[in-house]
CSV table of C-alpha atoms and ligand atoms in Angstrom, one decimal:
chain,number,residue,atom,x,y,z
A,180,MET,CA,0.0,0.0,0.0
A,181,ASP,CA,1.2,3.5,-0.8
A,182,ASN,CA,-0.7,6.6,0.0
A,183,ARG,CA,1.4,9.1,-2.0
A,184,PRO,CA,-0.5,10.9,-4.7
A,185,ILE,CA,-0.4,10.1,-8.4
A,186,GLY,CA,1.1,12.9,-10.6
A,187,ILE,CA,-0.8,13.6,-13.8
A,188,PHE,CA,-0.1,16.3,-16.3
A,189,ASP,CA,-1.0,17.9,-19.7
A,190,SER,CA,-0.1,21.0,-21.6
A,191,GLY,CA,-3.5,22.4,-20.3
A,192,LEU,CA,-6.9,21.1,-19.4
A,193,GLY,CA,-7.1,18.2,-21.8
A,194,GLY,CA,-5.6,15.8,-19.2
A,195,LEU,CA,-8.6,16.6,-17.0
A,196,THR,CA,-10.6,14.3,-19.2
A,197,CYS,CA,-8.8,11.3,-17.5
A,198,ILE,CA,-9.8,12.4,-14.0
A,199,PRO,CA,-13.5,11.2,-13.9
A,200,TYR,CA,-12.3,7.8,-15.1
A,201,LEU,CA,-9.5,7.8,-12.5
A,202,ILE,CA,-11.7,8.7,-9.6
A,203,GLU,CA,-14.3,6.1,-10.5
A,204,GLU,CA,-11.8,3.3,-11.0
A,205,PHE,CA,-9.5,4.2,-8.1
A,206,PRO,CA,-11.6,6.0,-5.5
A,207,GLU,CA,-8.8,5.8,-2.9
A,208,GLU,CA,-6.1,7.3,-5.0
A,209,LYS,CA,-5.2,10.9,-4.6
A,210,MET,CA,-3.7,13.1,-7.2
A,211,ILE,CA,-1.6,16.2,-8.1
A,212,TYR,CA,-2.5,17.5,-11.5
A,213,PHE,CA,-0.5,20.1,-13.5
A,214,GLY,CA,-1.8,21.9,-16.5
A,215,ASP,CA,0.6,24.2,-18.3
A,216,THR,CA,-2.3,26.5,-19.3
A,217,LYS,CA,0.0,29.5,-19.7
A,218,ARG,CA,2.1,27.8,-22.4
A,219,ALA,CA,-0.4,25.6,-24.1
A,220,PRO,CA,-0.9,24.5,-26.8
A,221,TYR,CA,2.3,22.4,-27.2
A,222,GLY,CA,1.2,20.6,-30.3
A,223,GLY,CA,2.8,23.0,-32.8
A,224,MET,CA,6.0,23.6,-30.8
A,225,GLU,CA,9.5,22.3,-31.6
A,226,ILE,CA,10.4,18.9,-30.2
A,227,SER,CA,13.1,20.4,-27.9
A,228,THR,CA,10.6,22.9,-26.4
A,229,ILE,CA,8.0,20.2,-25.8
A,230,THR,CA,10.7,18.0,-24.1
A,231,SER,CA,12.0,21.0,-22.1
A,232,TYR,CA,8.6,22.0,-20.8
A,233,SER,CA,7.5,18.5,-20.0
A,234,THR,CA,10.8,17.8,-18.2
A,235,GLN,CA,10.2,20.8,-15.9
A,236,ILE,CA,6.7,19.6,-15.1
A,237,THR,CA,7.8,16.0,-14.4
A,238,ASP,CA,10.6,17.2,-12.2
A,239,PHE,CA,8.1,19.3,-10.3
A,240,LEU,CA,5.7,16.4,-9.8
A,241,VAL,CA,8.5,14.1,-8.7
A,242,GLN,CA,9.8,16.7,-6.3
A,243,SER,CA,6.3,17.0,-4.9
A,244,GLY,CA,6.5,13.3,-3.9
A,245,VAL,CA,4.2,11.5,-6.3
A,246,LYS,CA,4.5,7.7,-6.6
A,247,MET,CA,3.7,7.6,-10.4
A,248,VAL,CA,3.5,10.1,-13.2
A,249,ILE,CA,0.7,9.8,-15.9
A,250,ILE,CA,1.4,11.8,-19.0
A,251,ALA,CA,-2.2,12.7,-19.9
A,252,CYS,CA,-1.1,14.2,-23.1
A,253,ASN,CA,-0.6,12.5,-26.5
A,254,THR,CA,1.8,15.1,-27.7
A,255,ILE,CA,4.2,14.8,-24.7
A,256,SER,CA,3.8,11.0,-24.8
A,257,ALA,CA,4.7,10.9,-28.5
A,258,ILE,CA,7.7,13.3,-28.2
A,259,SER,CA,9.2,13.1,-24.7
A,260,PHE,CA,8.3,9.8,-23.2
A,261,ASP,CA,11.7,8.2,-23.5
A,262,THR,CA,13.5,11.3,-22.2
A,263,LEU,CA,11.2,11.5,-19.1
A,264,ARG,CA,11.6,7.8,-18.4
A,265,ALA,CA,15.3,8.0,-18.7
A,266,ARG,CA,15.5,11.0,-16.4
A,267,HIS,CA,13.3,9.4,-13.6
A,268,PRO,CA,14.1,5.7,-13.8
A,269,GLY,CA,13.0,5.2,-10.2
A,270,ILE,CA,9.3,6.1,-10.7
A,271,PRO,CA,6.7,4.6,-13.1
A,272,ILE,CA,5.9,7.0,-15.9
A,273,ILE,CA,2.9,6.1,-18.0
A,274,GLY,CA,2.2,7.5,-21.5
A,275,ILE,CA,-1.3,7.6,-22.9
A,276,ILE,CA,-0.8,6.3,-26.4
A,277,LYS,CA,0.1,2.6,-26.2
A,278,SER,CA,-3.0,1.4,-24.5
A,279,ALA,CA,-5.2,3.3,-26.9
A,280,ALA,CA,-3.4,2.0,-29.9
A,281,GLU,CA,-3.6,-1.5,-28.6
A,282,LYS,CA,-7.3,-1.2,-27.9
A,283,THR,CA,-7.8,0.2,-31.5
A,284,ALA,CA,-6.0,-2.7,-33.0
A,285,LYS,CA,-8.1,-5.1,-30.9
A,286,ILE,CA,-11.5,-3.8,-32.0
A,287,CYS,CA,-10.6,-3.3,-35.7
A,288,THR,CA,-10.1,-5.7,-38.6
A,289,SER,CA,-8.4,-5.3,-42.0
A,290,ASP,CA,-11.7,-4.0,-43.3
A,291,SER,CA,-11.7,-1.1,-40.8
A,292,ARG,CA,-10.6,2.4,-41.8
A,293,ILE,CA,-9.0,4.0,-38.8
A,294,GLY,CA,-8.5,7.8,-38.5
A,295,VAL,CA,-6.2,9.2,-35.9
A,296,ILE,CA,-6.7,12.9,-35.2
A,297,GLY,CA,-4.2,14.8,-33.0
A,298,THR,CA,-1.8,17.7,-32.8
A,299,LYS,CA,0.8,18.4,-35.5
A,300,ALA,CA,3.5,17.0,-33.3
A,301,THR,CA,1.6,13.7,-32.6
A,302,VAL,CA,0.6,13.2,-36.2
A,303,ALA,CA,4.1,14.0,-37.5
A,304,SER,CA,5.6,11.4,-35.0
A,305,ARG,CA,3.4,8.7,-36.6
A,306,ILE,CA,3.5,6.9,-33.3
A,307,TYR,CA,-0.1,5.8,-33.4
A,308,ASP,CA,0.4,4.2,-36.9
A,309,ARG,CA,3.5,2.4,-35.5
A,310,PHE,CA,1.8,1.1,-32.4
A,311,ILE,CA,-1.4,0.1,-34.2
A,312,LYS,CA,0.5,-1.7,-37.0
A,313,ASN,CA,2.8,-3.4,-34.5
A,314,ALA,CA,-0.3,-5.0,-33.0
A,315,ASN,CA,-1.8,-5.8,-36.4
A,316,ARG,CA,0.1,-4.9,-39.6
A,317,ASP,CA,-3.1,-5.4,-41.8
A,318,LEU,CA,-4.9,-2.4,-40.3
A,319,ASN,CA,-5.4,0.8,-42.4
A,320,VAL,CA,-4.5,3.9,-40.5
A,321,PHE,CA,-4.9,7.5,-41.7
A,322,SER,CA,-3.9,10.6,-39.7
A,323,LEU,CA,-4.9,14.2,-39.5
A,324,ALA,CA,-3.6,17.1,-37.5
A,325,CYS,CA,-6.4,19.4,-36.2
A,326,PRO,CA,-4.5,22.3,-34.7
A,327,ALA,CA,-7.4,24.7,-34.2
A,328,PHE,CA,-9.2,22.4,-31.8
A,329,VAL,CA,-7.0,23.0,-28.7
A,330,PRO,CA,-7.1,26.8,-28.6
A,331,LEU,CA,-10.9,26.7,-28.9
A,332,ILE,CA,-11.2,24.1,-26.2
A,333,GLU,CA,-8.7,26.0,-23.9
A,334,GLU,CA,-11.1,29.0,-24.3
A,335,GLY,CA,-14.0,26.8,-23.2
A,336,ILE,CA,-15.6,27.0,-26.6
A,337,THR,CA,-17.0,23.5,-27.0
A,338,GLU,CA,-20.8,23.5,-27.2
A,339,SER,CA,-21.0,26.0,-30.0
A,340,GLU,CA,-21.5,26.4,-33.7
A,341,ILE,CA,-18.0,27.6,-34.1
A,342,MET,CA,-16.7,24.3,-32.7
A,343,ASP,CA,-19.1,22.3,-34.9
A,344,LEU,CA,-18.0,24.2,-38.0
A,345,THR,CA,-14.3,23.7,-37.0
A,346,ILE,CA,-14.9,20.0,-36.6
A,347,LYS,CA,-16.6,19.8,-40.0
A,348,TYR,CA,-13.8,21.9,-41.6
A,349,TYR,CA,-11.3,19.2,-40.5
A,350,LEU,CA,-13.2,16.0,-40.6
A,351,ASP,CA,-15.8,16.1,-43.4
A,352,ASP,CA,-13.4,15.5,-46.2
A,353,PHE,CA,-11.0,13.4,-44.1
A,354,ILE,CA,-13.8,11.0,-43.1
A,355,ALA,CA,-15.5,10.9,-46.5
A,356,GLU,CA,-12.3,10.5,-48.7
A,357,ASN,CA,-10.8,7.8,-46.5
A,358,LYS,CA,-14.1,6.1,-45.6
A,359,ILE,CA,-13.1,6.4,-41.9
A,360,ASP,CA,-15.3,4.2,-39.6
A,361,THR,CA,-13.2,4.5,-36.4
A,362,VAL,CA,-11.7,7.7,-35.0
A,363,VAL,CA,-9.0,7.7,-32.4
A,364,LEU,CA,-9.1,11.0,-30.3
A,365,GLY,CA,-5.3,11.3,-30.3
A,366,CYS,CA,-5.3,14.4,-28.2
A,367,THR,CA,-6.7,14.5,-24.7
A,368,HIS,CA,-8.4,17.8,-25.3
A,369,TYR,CA,-10.5,16.2,-28.0
A,370,ALA,CA,-12.4,14.1,-25.5
A,371,LEU,CA,-14.1,17.3,-24.6
A,372,ILE,CA,-15.7,17.5,-28.1
A,373,GLN,CA,-16.4,13.8,-28.4
A,374,LYS,CA,-20.1,14.4,-28.1
A,375,ASN,CA,-20.0,16.9,-30.9
A,376,ILE,CA,-18.2,14.5,-33.1
A,377,GLU,CA,-20.7,11.7,-32.3
A,378,ARG,CA,-23.6,14.1,-33.0
A,379,ILE,CA,-22.2,15.2,-36.4
A,380,TYR,CA,-21.0,11.8,-37.5
A,381,PRO,CA,-23.5,9.3,-36.1
A,382,GLY,CA,-22.3,5.7,-36.3
A,383,LEU,CA,-18.6,6.6,-36.2
A,384,ARG,CA,-16.8,4.4,-33.7
A,385,ILE,CA,-14.6,6.5,-31.3
A,386,VAL,CA,-11.6,5.4,-29.2
A,387,ASN,CA,-11.0,7.7,-26.3
A,388,PRO,CA,-7.4,7.3,-24.9
A,389,SER,CA,-8.3,9.0,-21.6
A,390,GLN,CA,-10.4,6.0,-20.8
A,391,GLU,CA,-8.2,3.3,-22.3
A,392,ILE,CA,-5.2,4.2,-20.1
A,393,LEU,CA,-6.9,2.8,-16.9
A,394,SER,CA,-6.0,-0.8,-17.4
A,395,LYS,CA,-2.3,0.2,-17.8
A,396,ILE,CA,-2.5,2.2,-14.6
A,397,ARG,CA,-4.1,-0.6,-12.7
A,398,LYS,CA,-1.5,-3.1,-13.9
A,399,GLU,CA,1.4,-0.8,-12.7
A,400,LEU,CA,-0.2,0.1,-9.4
A,401,THR,CA,-1.0,-3.5,-8.6
A,402,GLY,CA,2.3,-4.9,-9.9
A,403,LEU,CA,4.4,-2.5,-7.9
A,404,GLY,CA,2.3,-2.7,-4.8
A,405,LEU,CA,1.4,1.0,-5.0
A,406,LEU,CA,-2.3,1.0,-4.6
A,407,ALA,CA,-3.5,3.4,-1.9
A,408,GLU,CA,-5.9,3.1,1.1
A,409,LYS,CA,-8.1,6.0,2.2
A,410,SER,CA,-6.0,9.1,3.1
A,411,ASP,CA,-6.4,12.7,4.0
A,412,PHE,CA,-4.4,14.1,1.1
A,413,VAL,CA,-6.4,16.7,-0.8
A,414,ASN,CA,-6.3,16.4,-4.6
A,415,THR,CA,-4.4,19.4,-5.8
A,416,PHE,CA,-4.7,21.0,-9.2
A,417,TYR,CA,-1.9,23.3,-10.3
A,418,ALA,CA,-2.0,25.5,-13.4
A,419,SER,CA,0.6,27.8,-14.7
A,420,ASP,CA,-2.3,30.2,-15.4
A,421,LEU,CA,-5.2,29.4,-13.1
A,422,SER,CA,-7.9,30.4,-15.6
A,423,GLU,CA,-11.6,30.3,-14.9
A,424,VAL,CA,-12.1,27.7,-17.6
A,425,PHE,CA,-9.6,25.4,-15.8
A,426,THR,CA,-11.1,25.8,-12.3
A,427,ALA,CA,-14.7,25.6,-13.6
A,428,MET,CA,-14.0,22.4,-15.4
A,429,ILE,CA,-12.5,20.8,-12.2
A,430,ASP,CA,-15.5,22.0,-10.2
A,431,ARG,CA,-17.8,20.3,-12.7
A,432,ILE,CA,-15.9,17.1,-12.5
A,433,PHE,CA,-16.2,16.9,-8.7
A,434,GLU,CA,-19.6,18.6,-8.3
A,435,ASN,CA,-21.6,15.5,-7.2
A,436,THR,CA,-18.9,13.8,-5.3
A,437,ASP,CA,-17.5,14.2,-1.8
A,438,VAL,CA,-14.0,14.5,-3.1
A,439,HIS,CA,-12.1,17.6,-1.9
A,440,VAL,CA,-9.9,19.6,-4.2
A,441,LYS,CA,-7.7,22.6,-4.0
A,442,PHE,CA,-6.3,24.9,-6.7
A,443,LYS,CA,-2.8,26.4,-6.9
A,444,SER,CA,-1.1,28.6,-9.3
A,445,PHE,CA,2.5,27.7,-10.1
A,446,GLU,CA,4.5,29.3,-12.8
A,447,ILE,CA,7.5,27.3,-13.9
A,448,GLN,CA,10.3,29.8,-14.8
A,449,GLU,CA,11.7,29.7,-18.4
A,450,GLY,CA,15.2,28.4,-18.4
A,451,GLU,CA,14.8,26.3,-15.2
A,452,PHE,CA,15.3,23.2,-17.3
A,453,ALA,CA,18.7,21.6,-16.7
B,507,DGL,N1,-3.8,17.6,-24.8
B,507,DGL,C1,-2.6,17.4,-25.6
B,507,DGL,C2,-2.5,16.1,-26.3
B,507,DGL,O1,-3.1,15.1,-25.9
B,507,DGL,C3,-2.0,18.5,-26.4
B,507,DGL,C4,-2.6,19.8,-26.7
B,507,DGL,C5,-1.6,20.8,-27.1
B,507,DGL,O2,-1.1,21.4,-26.1
B,507,DGL,O3,-1.5,21.1,-28.3
B,507,DGL,O4,-1.9,16.0,-27.3
């Protein structure tokens, strides 16, 4: 048993889409979340910048005493996972991509037409294609970067015509031309517009990595004897810019629960990376 909190982070509020699944599956676990809201989106940044920023955050979480780090961000998982693991070999670090890719491979056949949507960095890395094809080389995978989604979502613009038009702008042709029947939401922010996508394209099968990561977390926590018992630690949500959208979203996640949370602003200084 280990009552230390789990560290979880994203470039912004996308990683919060993992939290409802986490608290339902692991009610005794406590967490420290970090959203780099001030510097998001990461998806169009240079590889070295993404790795530098995510190293700062991982160092911060490790220094805060977490027992595990969950990278609730596809972009960081695609670009910086190996660096982060090498820097902190003593602590389990879990990326969000592998479990989602494996799930996709499991539910699809060679007749399926899989569309992975994500940030520019994730799509350029081709990591989903690699993992999906490693599991089954007969699968058809198409990818598309949708860089306008994250800024809109960070602004809290989800249930709106602007978002629906943006979704159609990116996905209408992509889905029609490639006859896509399964979409992987390869960016944790996109889980916040899953309902819009389902409404606009009924019948499309959707894989949500924020949900698929749970089995991997359970395996690691159990295997390493890290599961928690009840504890008094208060779930803490840090943001580099404690925006109203960020705090409101967390309030909504916890509104009908008896889980306590606290918010903290924490600005990581540029150039702190060593
Ligand atoms: N939520 C992140 C992801 O899963 C990235 C968003 C961004 O900062 O561009 O890729």
